[in-house]
CSV table of C-alpha atoms and ligand atoms in Angstrom, one decimal:
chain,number,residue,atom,x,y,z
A,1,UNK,CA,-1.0,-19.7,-54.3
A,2,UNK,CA,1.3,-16.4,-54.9
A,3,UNK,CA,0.3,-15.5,-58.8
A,4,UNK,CA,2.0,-13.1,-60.9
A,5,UNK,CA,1.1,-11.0,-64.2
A,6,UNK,CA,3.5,-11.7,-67.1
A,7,UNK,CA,3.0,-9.3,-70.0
A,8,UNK,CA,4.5,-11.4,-72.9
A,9,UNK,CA,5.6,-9.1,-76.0
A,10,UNK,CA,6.9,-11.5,-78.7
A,11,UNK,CA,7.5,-8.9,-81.1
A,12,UNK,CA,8.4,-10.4,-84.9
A,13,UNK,CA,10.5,-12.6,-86.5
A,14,UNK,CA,12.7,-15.0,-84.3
A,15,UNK,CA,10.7,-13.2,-81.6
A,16,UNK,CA,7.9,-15.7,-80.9
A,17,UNK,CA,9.6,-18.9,-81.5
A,18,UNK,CA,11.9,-17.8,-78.2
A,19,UNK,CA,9.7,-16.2,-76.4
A,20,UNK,CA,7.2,-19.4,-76.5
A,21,UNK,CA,10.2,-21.2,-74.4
A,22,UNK,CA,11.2,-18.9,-72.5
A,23,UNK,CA,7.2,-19.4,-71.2
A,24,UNK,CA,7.6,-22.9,-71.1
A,25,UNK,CA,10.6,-22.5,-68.4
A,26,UNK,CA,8.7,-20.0,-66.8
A,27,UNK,CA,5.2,-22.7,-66.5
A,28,UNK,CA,8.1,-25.6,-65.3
A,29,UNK,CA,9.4,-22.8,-62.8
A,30,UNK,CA,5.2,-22.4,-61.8
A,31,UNK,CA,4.7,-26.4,-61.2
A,32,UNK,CA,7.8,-27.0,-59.4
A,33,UNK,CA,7.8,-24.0,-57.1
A,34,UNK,CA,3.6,-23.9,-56.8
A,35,UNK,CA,3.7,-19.9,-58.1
A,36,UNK,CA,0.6,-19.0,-60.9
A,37,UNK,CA,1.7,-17.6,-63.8
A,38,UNK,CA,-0.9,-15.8,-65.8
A,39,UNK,CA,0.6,-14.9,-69.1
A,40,UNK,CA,-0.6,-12.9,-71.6
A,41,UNK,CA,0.4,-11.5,-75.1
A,42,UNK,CA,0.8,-8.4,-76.7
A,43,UNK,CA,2.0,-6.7,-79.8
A,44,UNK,CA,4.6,-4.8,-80.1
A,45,UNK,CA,7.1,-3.6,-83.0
A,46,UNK,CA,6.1,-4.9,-86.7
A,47,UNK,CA,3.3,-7.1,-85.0
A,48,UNK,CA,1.9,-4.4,-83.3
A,49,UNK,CA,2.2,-2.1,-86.6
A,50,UNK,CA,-0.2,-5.4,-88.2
A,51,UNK,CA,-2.6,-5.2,-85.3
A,52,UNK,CA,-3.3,-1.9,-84.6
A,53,UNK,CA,-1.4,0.3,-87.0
A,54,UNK,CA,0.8,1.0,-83.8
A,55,UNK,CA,4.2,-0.2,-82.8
A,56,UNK,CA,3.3,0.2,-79.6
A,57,UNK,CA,-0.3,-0.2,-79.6
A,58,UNK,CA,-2.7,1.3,-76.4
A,59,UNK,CA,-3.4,-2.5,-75.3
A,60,UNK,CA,0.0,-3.0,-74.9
A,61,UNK,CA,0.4,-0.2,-72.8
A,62,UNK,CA,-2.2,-0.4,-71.0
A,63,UNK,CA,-1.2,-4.4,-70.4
A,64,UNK,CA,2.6,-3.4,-69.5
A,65,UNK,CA,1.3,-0.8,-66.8
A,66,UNK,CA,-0.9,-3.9,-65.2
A,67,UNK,CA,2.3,-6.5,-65.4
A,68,UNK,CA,4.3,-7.8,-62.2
A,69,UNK,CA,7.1,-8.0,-65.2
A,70,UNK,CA,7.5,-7.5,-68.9
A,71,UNK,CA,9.0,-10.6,-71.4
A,72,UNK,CA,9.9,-9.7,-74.4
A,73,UNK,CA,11.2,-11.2,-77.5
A,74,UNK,CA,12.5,-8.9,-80.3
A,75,UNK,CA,11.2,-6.5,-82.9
A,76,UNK,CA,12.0,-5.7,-86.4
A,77,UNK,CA,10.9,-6.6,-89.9
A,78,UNK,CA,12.2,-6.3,-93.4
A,79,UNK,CA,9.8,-4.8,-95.3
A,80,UNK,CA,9.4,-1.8,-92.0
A,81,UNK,CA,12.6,-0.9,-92.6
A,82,UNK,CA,12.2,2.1,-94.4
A,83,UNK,CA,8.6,2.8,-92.8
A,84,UNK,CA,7.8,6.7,-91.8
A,85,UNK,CA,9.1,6.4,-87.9
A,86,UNK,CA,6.1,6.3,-86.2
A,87,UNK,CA,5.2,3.0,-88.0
A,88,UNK,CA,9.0,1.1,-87.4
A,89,UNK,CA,9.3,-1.5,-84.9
A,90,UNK,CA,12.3,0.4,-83.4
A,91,UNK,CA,10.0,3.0,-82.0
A,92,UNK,CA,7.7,0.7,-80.3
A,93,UNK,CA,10.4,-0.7,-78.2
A,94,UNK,CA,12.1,3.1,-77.4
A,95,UNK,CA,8.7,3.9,-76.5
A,96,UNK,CA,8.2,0.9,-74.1
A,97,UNK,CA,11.6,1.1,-72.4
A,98,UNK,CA,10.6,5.0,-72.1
A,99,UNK,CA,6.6,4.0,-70.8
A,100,UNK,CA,8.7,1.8,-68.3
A,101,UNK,CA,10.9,3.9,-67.1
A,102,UNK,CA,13.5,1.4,-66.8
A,103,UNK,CA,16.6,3.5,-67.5
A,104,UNK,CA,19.6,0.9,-66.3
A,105,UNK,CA,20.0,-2.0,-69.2
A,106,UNK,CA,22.3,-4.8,-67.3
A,107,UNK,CA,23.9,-7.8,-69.7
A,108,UNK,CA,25.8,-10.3,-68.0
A,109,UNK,CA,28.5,-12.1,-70.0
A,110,UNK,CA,30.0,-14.9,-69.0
A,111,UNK,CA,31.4,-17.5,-70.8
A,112,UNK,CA,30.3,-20.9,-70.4
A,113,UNK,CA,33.1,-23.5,-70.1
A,114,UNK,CA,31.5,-25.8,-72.8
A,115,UNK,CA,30.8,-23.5,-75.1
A,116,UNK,CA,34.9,-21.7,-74.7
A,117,UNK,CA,35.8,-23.1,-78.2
A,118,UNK,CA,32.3,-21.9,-80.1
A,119,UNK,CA,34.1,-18.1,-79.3
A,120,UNK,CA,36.6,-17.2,-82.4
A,121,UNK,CA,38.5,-15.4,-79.7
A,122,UNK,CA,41.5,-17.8,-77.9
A,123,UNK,CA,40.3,-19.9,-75.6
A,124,UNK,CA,43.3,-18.1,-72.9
A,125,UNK,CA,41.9,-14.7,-73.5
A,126,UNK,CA,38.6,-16.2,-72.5
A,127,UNK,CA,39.5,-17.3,-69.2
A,128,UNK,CA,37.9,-15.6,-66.1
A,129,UNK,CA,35.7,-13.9,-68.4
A,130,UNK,CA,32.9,-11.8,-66.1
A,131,UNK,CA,31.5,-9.0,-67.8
A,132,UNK,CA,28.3,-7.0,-66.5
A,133,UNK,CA,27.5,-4.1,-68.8
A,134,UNK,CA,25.4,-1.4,-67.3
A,135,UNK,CA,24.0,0.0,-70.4
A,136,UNK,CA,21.7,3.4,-69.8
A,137,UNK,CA,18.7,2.8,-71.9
A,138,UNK,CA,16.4,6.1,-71.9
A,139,UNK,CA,18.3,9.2,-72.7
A,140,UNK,CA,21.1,9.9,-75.1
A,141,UNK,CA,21.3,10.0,-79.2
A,142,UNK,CA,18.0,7.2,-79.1
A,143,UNK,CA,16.1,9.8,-77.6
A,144,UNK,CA,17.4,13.2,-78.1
A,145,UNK,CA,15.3,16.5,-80.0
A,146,UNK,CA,15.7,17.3,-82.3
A,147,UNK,CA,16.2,14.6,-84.8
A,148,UNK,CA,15.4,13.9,-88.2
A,149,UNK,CA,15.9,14.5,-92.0
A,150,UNK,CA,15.7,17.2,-94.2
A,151,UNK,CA,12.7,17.2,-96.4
A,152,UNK,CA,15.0,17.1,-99.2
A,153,UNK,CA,16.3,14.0,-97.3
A,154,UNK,CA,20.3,15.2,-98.3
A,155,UNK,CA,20.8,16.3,-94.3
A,156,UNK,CA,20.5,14.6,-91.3
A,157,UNK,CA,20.0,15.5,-87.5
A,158,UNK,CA,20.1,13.5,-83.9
A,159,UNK,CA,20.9,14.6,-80.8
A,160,UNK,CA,23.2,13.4,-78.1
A,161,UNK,CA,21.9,14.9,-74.7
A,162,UNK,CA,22.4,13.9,-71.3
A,163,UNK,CA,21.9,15.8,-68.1
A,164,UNK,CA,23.2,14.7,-64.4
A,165,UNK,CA,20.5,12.9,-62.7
A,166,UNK,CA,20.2,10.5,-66.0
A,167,UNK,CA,23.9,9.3,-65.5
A,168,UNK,CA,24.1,10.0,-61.7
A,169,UNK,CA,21.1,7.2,-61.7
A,170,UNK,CA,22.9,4.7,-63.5
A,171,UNK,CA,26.3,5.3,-62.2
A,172,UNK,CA,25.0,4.2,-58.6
A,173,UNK,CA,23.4,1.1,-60.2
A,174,UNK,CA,26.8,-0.1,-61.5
A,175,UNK,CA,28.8,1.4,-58.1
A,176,UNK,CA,26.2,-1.0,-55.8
A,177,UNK,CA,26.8,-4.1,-58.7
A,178,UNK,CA,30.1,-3.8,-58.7
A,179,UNK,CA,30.1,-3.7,-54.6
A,180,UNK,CA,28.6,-7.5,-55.1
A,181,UNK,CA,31.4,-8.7,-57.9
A,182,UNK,CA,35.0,-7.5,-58.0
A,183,UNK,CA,34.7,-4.3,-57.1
A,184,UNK,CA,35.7,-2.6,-60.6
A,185,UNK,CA,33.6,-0.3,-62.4
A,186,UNK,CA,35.1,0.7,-66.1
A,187,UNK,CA,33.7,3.6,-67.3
A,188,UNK,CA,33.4,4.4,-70.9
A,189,UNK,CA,32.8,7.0,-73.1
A,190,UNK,CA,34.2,9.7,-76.0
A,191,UNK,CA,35.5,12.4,-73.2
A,192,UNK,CA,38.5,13.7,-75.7
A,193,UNK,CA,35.9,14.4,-78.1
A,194,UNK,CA,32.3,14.9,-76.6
A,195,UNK,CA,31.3,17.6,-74.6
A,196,UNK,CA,28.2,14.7,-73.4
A,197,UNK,CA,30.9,12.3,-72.8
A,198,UNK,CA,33.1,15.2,-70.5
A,199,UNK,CA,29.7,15.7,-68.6
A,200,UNK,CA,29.5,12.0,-67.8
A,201,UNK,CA,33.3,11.4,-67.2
A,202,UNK,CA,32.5,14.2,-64.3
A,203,UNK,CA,29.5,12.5,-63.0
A,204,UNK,CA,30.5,9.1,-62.5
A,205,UNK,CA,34.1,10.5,-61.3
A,206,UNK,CA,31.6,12.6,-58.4
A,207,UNK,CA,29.3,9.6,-58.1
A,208,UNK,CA,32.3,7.1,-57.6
A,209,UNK,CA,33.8,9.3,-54.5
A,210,UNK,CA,30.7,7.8,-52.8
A,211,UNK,CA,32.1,4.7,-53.1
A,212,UNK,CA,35.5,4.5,-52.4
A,213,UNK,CA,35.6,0.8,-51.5
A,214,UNK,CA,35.1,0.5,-55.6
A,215,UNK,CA,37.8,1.3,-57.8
A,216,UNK,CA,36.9,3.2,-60.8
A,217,UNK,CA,38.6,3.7,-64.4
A,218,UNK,CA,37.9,5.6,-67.6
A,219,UNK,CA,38.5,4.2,-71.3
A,220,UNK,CA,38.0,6.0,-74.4
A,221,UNK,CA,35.2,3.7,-76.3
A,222,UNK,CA,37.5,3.2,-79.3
A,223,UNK,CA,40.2,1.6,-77.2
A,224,UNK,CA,37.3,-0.3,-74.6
A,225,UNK,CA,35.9,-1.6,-78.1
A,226,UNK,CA,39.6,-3.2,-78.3
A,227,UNK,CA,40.1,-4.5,-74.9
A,228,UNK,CA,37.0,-6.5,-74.4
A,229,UNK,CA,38.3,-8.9,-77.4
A,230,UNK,CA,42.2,-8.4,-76.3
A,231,UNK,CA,41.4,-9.0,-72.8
A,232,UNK,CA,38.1,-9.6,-71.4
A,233,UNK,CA,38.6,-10.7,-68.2
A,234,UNK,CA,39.9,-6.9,-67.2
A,235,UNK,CA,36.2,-5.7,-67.2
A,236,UNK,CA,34.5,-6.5,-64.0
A,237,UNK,CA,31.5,-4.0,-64.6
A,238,UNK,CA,31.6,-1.8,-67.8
A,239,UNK,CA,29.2,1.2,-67.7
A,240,UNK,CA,28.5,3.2,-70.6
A,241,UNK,CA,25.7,5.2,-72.5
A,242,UNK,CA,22.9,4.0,-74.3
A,243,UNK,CA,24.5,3.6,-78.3
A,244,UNK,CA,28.1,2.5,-77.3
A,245,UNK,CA,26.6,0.0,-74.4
A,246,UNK,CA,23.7,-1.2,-77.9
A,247,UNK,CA,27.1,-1.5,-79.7
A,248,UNK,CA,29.8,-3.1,-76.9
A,249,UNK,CA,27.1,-5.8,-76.0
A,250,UNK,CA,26.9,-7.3,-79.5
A,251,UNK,CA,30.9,-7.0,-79.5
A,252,UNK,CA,30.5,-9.1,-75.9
A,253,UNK,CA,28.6,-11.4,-77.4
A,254,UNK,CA,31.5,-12.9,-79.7
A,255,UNK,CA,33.3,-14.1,-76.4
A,256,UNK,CA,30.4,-16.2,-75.2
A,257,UNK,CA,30.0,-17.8,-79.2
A,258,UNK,CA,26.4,-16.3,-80.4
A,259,UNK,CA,23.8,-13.7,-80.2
A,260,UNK,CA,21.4,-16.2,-78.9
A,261,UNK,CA,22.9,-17.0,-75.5
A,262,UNK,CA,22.5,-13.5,-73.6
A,263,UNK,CA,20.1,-12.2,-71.8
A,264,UNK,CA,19.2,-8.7,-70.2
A,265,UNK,CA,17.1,-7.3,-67.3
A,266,UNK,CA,15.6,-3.5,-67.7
A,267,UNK,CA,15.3,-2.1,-64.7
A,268,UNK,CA,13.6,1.1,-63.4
A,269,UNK,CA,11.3,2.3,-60.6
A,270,UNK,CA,8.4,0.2,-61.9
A,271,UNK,CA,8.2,-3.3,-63.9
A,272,UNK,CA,11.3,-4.5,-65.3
A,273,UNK,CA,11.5,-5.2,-69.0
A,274,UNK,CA,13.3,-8.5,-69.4
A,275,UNK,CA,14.5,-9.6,-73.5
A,276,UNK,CA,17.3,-11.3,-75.0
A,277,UNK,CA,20.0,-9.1,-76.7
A,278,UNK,CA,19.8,-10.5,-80.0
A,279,UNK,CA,17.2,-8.6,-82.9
A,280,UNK,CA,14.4,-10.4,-84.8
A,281,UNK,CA,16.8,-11.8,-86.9
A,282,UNK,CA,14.9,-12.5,-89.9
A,283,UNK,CA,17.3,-14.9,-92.2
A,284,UNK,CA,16.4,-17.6,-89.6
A,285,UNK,CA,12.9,-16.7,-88.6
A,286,UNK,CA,10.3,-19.3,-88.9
A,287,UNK,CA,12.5,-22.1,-89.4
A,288,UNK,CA,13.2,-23.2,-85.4
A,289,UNK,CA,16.5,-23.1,-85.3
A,290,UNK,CA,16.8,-20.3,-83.3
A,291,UNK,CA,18.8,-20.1,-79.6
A,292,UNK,CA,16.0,-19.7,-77.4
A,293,UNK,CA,18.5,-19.7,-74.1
A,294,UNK,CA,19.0,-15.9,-74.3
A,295,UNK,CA,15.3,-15.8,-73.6
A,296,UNK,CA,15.6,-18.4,-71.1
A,297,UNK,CA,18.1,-16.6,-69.2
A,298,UNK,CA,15.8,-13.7,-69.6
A,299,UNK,CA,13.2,-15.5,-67.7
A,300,UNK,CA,15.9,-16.5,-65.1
A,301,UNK,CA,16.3,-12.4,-64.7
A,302,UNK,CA,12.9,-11.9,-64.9
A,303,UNK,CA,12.8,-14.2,-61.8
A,304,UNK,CA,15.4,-13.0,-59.3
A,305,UNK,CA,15.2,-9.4,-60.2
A,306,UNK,CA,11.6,-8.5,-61.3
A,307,UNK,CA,10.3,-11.0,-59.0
A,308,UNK,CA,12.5,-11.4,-56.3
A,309,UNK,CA,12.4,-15.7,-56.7
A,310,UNK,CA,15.7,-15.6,-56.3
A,311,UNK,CA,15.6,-20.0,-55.9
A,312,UNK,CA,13.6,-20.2,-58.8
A,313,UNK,CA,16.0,-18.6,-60.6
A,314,UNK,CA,19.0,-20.4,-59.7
A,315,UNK,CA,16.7,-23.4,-60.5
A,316,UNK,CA,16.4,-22.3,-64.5
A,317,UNK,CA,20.3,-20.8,-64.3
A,318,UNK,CA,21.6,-24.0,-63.4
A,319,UNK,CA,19.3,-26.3,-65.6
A,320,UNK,CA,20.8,-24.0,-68.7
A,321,UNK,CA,24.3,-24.6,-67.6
A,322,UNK,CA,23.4,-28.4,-67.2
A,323,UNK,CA,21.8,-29.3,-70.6
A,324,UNK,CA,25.0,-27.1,-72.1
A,325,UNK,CA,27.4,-29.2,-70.3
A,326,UNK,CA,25.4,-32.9,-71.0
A,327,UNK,CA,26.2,-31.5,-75.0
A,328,UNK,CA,22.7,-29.8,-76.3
A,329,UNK,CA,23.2,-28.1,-78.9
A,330,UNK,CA,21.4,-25.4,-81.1
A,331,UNK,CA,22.9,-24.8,-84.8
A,332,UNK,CA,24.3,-21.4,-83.4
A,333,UNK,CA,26.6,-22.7,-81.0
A,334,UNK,CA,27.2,-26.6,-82.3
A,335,UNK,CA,30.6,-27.3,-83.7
A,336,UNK,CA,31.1,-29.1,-87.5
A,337,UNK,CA,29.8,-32.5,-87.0
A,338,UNK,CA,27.9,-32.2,-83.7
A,339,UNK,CA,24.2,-33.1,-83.3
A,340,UNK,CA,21.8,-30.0,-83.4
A,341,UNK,CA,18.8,-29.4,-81.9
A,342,UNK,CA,16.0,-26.8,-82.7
A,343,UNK,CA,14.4,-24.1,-80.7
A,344,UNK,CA,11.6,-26.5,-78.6
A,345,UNK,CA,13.7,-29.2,-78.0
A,346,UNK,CA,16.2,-27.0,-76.3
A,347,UNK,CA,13.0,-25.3,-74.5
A,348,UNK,CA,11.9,-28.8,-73.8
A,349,UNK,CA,14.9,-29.9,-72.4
A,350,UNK,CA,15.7,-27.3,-70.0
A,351,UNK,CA,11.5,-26.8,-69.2
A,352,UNK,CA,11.9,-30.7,-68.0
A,353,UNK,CA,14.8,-30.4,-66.2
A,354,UNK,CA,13.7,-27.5,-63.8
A,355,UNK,CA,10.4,-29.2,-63.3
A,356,UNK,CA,12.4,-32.4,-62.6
A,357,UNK,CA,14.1,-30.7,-59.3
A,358,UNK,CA,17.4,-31.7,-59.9
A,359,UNK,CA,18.4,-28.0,-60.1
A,360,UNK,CA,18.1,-25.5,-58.2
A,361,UNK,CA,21.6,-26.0,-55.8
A,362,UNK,CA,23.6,-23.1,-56.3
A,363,UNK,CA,27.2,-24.0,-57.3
A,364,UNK,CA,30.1,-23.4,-58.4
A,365,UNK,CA,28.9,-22.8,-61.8
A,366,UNK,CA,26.2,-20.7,-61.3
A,367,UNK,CA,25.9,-17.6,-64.1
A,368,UNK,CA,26.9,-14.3,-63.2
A,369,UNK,CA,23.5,-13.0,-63.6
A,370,UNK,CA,23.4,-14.0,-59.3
A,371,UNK,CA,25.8,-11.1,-58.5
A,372,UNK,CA,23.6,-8.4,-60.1
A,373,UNK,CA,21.7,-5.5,-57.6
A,374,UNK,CA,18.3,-5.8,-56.7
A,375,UNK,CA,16.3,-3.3,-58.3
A,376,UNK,CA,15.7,-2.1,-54.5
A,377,UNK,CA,19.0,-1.7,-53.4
A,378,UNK,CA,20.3,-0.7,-56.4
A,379,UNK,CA,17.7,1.6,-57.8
A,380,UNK,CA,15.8,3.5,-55.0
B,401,NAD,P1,20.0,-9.9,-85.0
B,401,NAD,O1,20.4,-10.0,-83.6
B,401,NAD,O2,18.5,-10.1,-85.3
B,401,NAD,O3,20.8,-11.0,-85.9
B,401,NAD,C1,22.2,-10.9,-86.1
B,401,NAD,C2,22.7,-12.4,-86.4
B,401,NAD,O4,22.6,-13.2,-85.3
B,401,NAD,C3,21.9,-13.0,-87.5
B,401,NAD,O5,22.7,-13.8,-88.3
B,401,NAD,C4,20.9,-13.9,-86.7
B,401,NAD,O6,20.5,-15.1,-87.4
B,401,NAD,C5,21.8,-14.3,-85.5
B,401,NAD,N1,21.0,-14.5,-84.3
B,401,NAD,C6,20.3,-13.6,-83.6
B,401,NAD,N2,19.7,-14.2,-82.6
B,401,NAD,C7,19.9,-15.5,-82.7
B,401,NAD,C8,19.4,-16.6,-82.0
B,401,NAD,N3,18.6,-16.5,-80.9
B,401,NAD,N4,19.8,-17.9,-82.4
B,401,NAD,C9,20.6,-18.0,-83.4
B,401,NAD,N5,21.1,-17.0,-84.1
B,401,NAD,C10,20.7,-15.7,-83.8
B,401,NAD,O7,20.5,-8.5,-85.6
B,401,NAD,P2,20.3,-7.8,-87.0
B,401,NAD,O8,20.3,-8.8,-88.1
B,401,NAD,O9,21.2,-6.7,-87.0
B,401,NAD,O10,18.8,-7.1,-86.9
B,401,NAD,C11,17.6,-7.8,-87.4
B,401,NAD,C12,16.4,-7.0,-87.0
B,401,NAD,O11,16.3,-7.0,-85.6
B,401,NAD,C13,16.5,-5.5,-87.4
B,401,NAD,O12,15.2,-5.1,-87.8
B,401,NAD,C14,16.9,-4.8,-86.1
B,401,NAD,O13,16.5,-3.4,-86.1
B,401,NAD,C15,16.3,-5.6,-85.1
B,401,NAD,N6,16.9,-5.6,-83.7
B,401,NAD,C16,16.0,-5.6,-82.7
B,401,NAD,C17,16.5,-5.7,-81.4
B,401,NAD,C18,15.6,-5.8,-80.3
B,401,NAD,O14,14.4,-6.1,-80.5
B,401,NAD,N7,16.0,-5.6,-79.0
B,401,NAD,C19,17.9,-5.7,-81.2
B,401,NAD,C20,18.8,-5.7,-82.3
B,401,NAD,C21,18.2,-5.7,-83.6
């Protein structure tokens, strides 16, 4: 029997209690489809900080080095927030995406046609909507030296670098993805202001004459920021830089109704790192009402991308689309009245219907997340 290393990093707050369902899909996925999963955890972020005085402690690194593929939940606590930086959560997680080397950040957004009235946008702006953000996830103002605060703590510094190879790299990832949707790619940045932004405006203009079968636009982020609520369904594939694509992906997320419903592959030369997009969110932590489906979907990426199981994904895919459609709700994404169900029993639910084998047929209502690259062609 094929077996594959998962390196499970709840992280904190909402983190576990999705990140245990996402598992549960992924040991439904192992009986159906006779694959071993052998899945371990690992702190990381405020629970690694309790564990080891580390956000990104050495047996997590040593653990992500050893995985076929990296789960992770979310990190980020209350009480770290004003922590010295070595101690936050958020440096744990720069430093894994940075250990990983997993430089291109894709989030699929599609919206779900029974979940179209959860959005506050119009339902007419929301038709047709097919997003994929190409997010670059290792260099710019996350990363960039020097950075900090005065000791005096009145000035400020971070840096905003990027050279060539870092958005040549990227750019080619969202040319070959958009090759396998509609052919689009929307490039965004701050060009009129930003010597960084000029530099990538070039790049992706150069990299783009490689592909001339795709067509290739610029927006300014201030007006991109306004057409992906005005009118979604122009994006086919929107590339950007690391803090506008962190920024433009929660943004995305109003169309499809909540936070908890998207998921994102990492993807590099190595392991991918595979997470929802939401954060720890700690006003509903404990309580298990949480939207575990972004982390579902997670596993479904985890699948076809860092696994290459591309049926097993389709399998989980479609059973999220099917329990959505037969009315499960999670308090996120129910409408006034509806029933609501917490975190497990949504895990449950979509766990038992991809170990029931009545998914796993693509159709016509299979997520976007099937047009993506393969981290092979898209990333060698
Ligand atoms: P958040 O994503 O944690 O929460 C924003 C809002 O969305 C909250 O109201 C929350 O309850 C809701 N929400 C998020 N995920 C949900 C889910 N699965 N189901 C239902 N509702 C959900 O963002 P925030 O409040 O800005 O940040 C909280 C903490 O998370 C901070 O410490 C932040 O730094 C961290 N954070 C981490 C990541 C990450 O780990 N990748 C990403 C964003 C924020």
């Amino acid at each position: 029997m094929k077996t594959y290393t998962i390196a499970v990093l709840p992280g904190d707050g909402i983190g576990p209690e999705v990140t245990a369902e996402g598992e549960r899909v992924l040991q439904a996925v192992g009986q159906r489809f006779g694959i071993a999963f052998t899945l371990a955890h690992f702190p990381l972020g405020a629970a690694g900080v309790a564990a080891a005085g580390d956000p990104l402690p050495e047996e997590t690194r040593a653990a992500v080095r050893r995985a076929n593929a990296v789960l992770l939940g979310a990190v980020g606590a209350p009480g770290l927030e004003h922590a010295p930086r070595h101690l936050k959560p958020e440096t744990g997680l720069l430093a894994l995406r940075a250990l990983l080397g997993v430089y291109a950040n894709l989030r699929p957004v599609t919206v779900l046609a029974p979940l179209v009235d959860r959005s506050p946008v119009k339902p007419d702006r929301l038709r047709g909507v097919d997003v994929l953000i190409v997010r670059e996830l290792t260099g710019g103002l996350y990363y960039g030296e020097p950075r900090g605060r005065d000791s005096g703590g009145s000035r400020a510094v971070n840096t905003l670098v990027y050279t060539t190879p870092e958005i040549e790299r990227v750019a080619r990832v969202a040319f070959e993805a958009a090759r396998r949707r509609r052919r689009l790619v929307t490039s965004v940045d701050k060009a009129n202001v930003l010597e960084v932004s000029q530099l990538w405006r070039d790049t992706v203009t150069a990299v783009g004459r490689e592909y001339p079968d795709v067509r290739l636009e610029h927006l300014y982020v201030d007006y991109a920021a306004m057409r992906l609520v005005s009118n979604p369904a122009a994006f086919d594939v929107l590339l950007t830089e690391n803090m506008f694509g962190d920024i433009l992906s929660d943004e995305a997320a109003v169309l499809v109704g909540s936070l908890g419903l998207l998921p994102s592959a990492s993807l590099g030369a190595g392991a991918g790192l595979f997470e929802p997009i939401h954060g720890s969110a700690p006003d509903i932590a404990g309580k298990g009402v949480a939207n575990p489906i972004g982390a579902i979907a997670s596993v479904a990426m985890l699948l076809r991308y860092g696994l290459r199981l591309p049926e097993a994904a389709d399998a989980v895919e479609q059973a999220i689309g099917t329990v959505l459609a037969a009315g499960a709700r999670t308090r996120d994404i129910a409408a006034a009245g509806e029933p609501v169900m917490g975190t497990r029993e949504m895990g449950e639910r979509i766990a038992n219907l991809v170990r029931s084998a009545e998914c796993g047929v693509r159709s016509e209502d299979t997520p976007v997340n099937s047009a993506l690259p393969t981290p092979h062609s898209a990333l060698e």
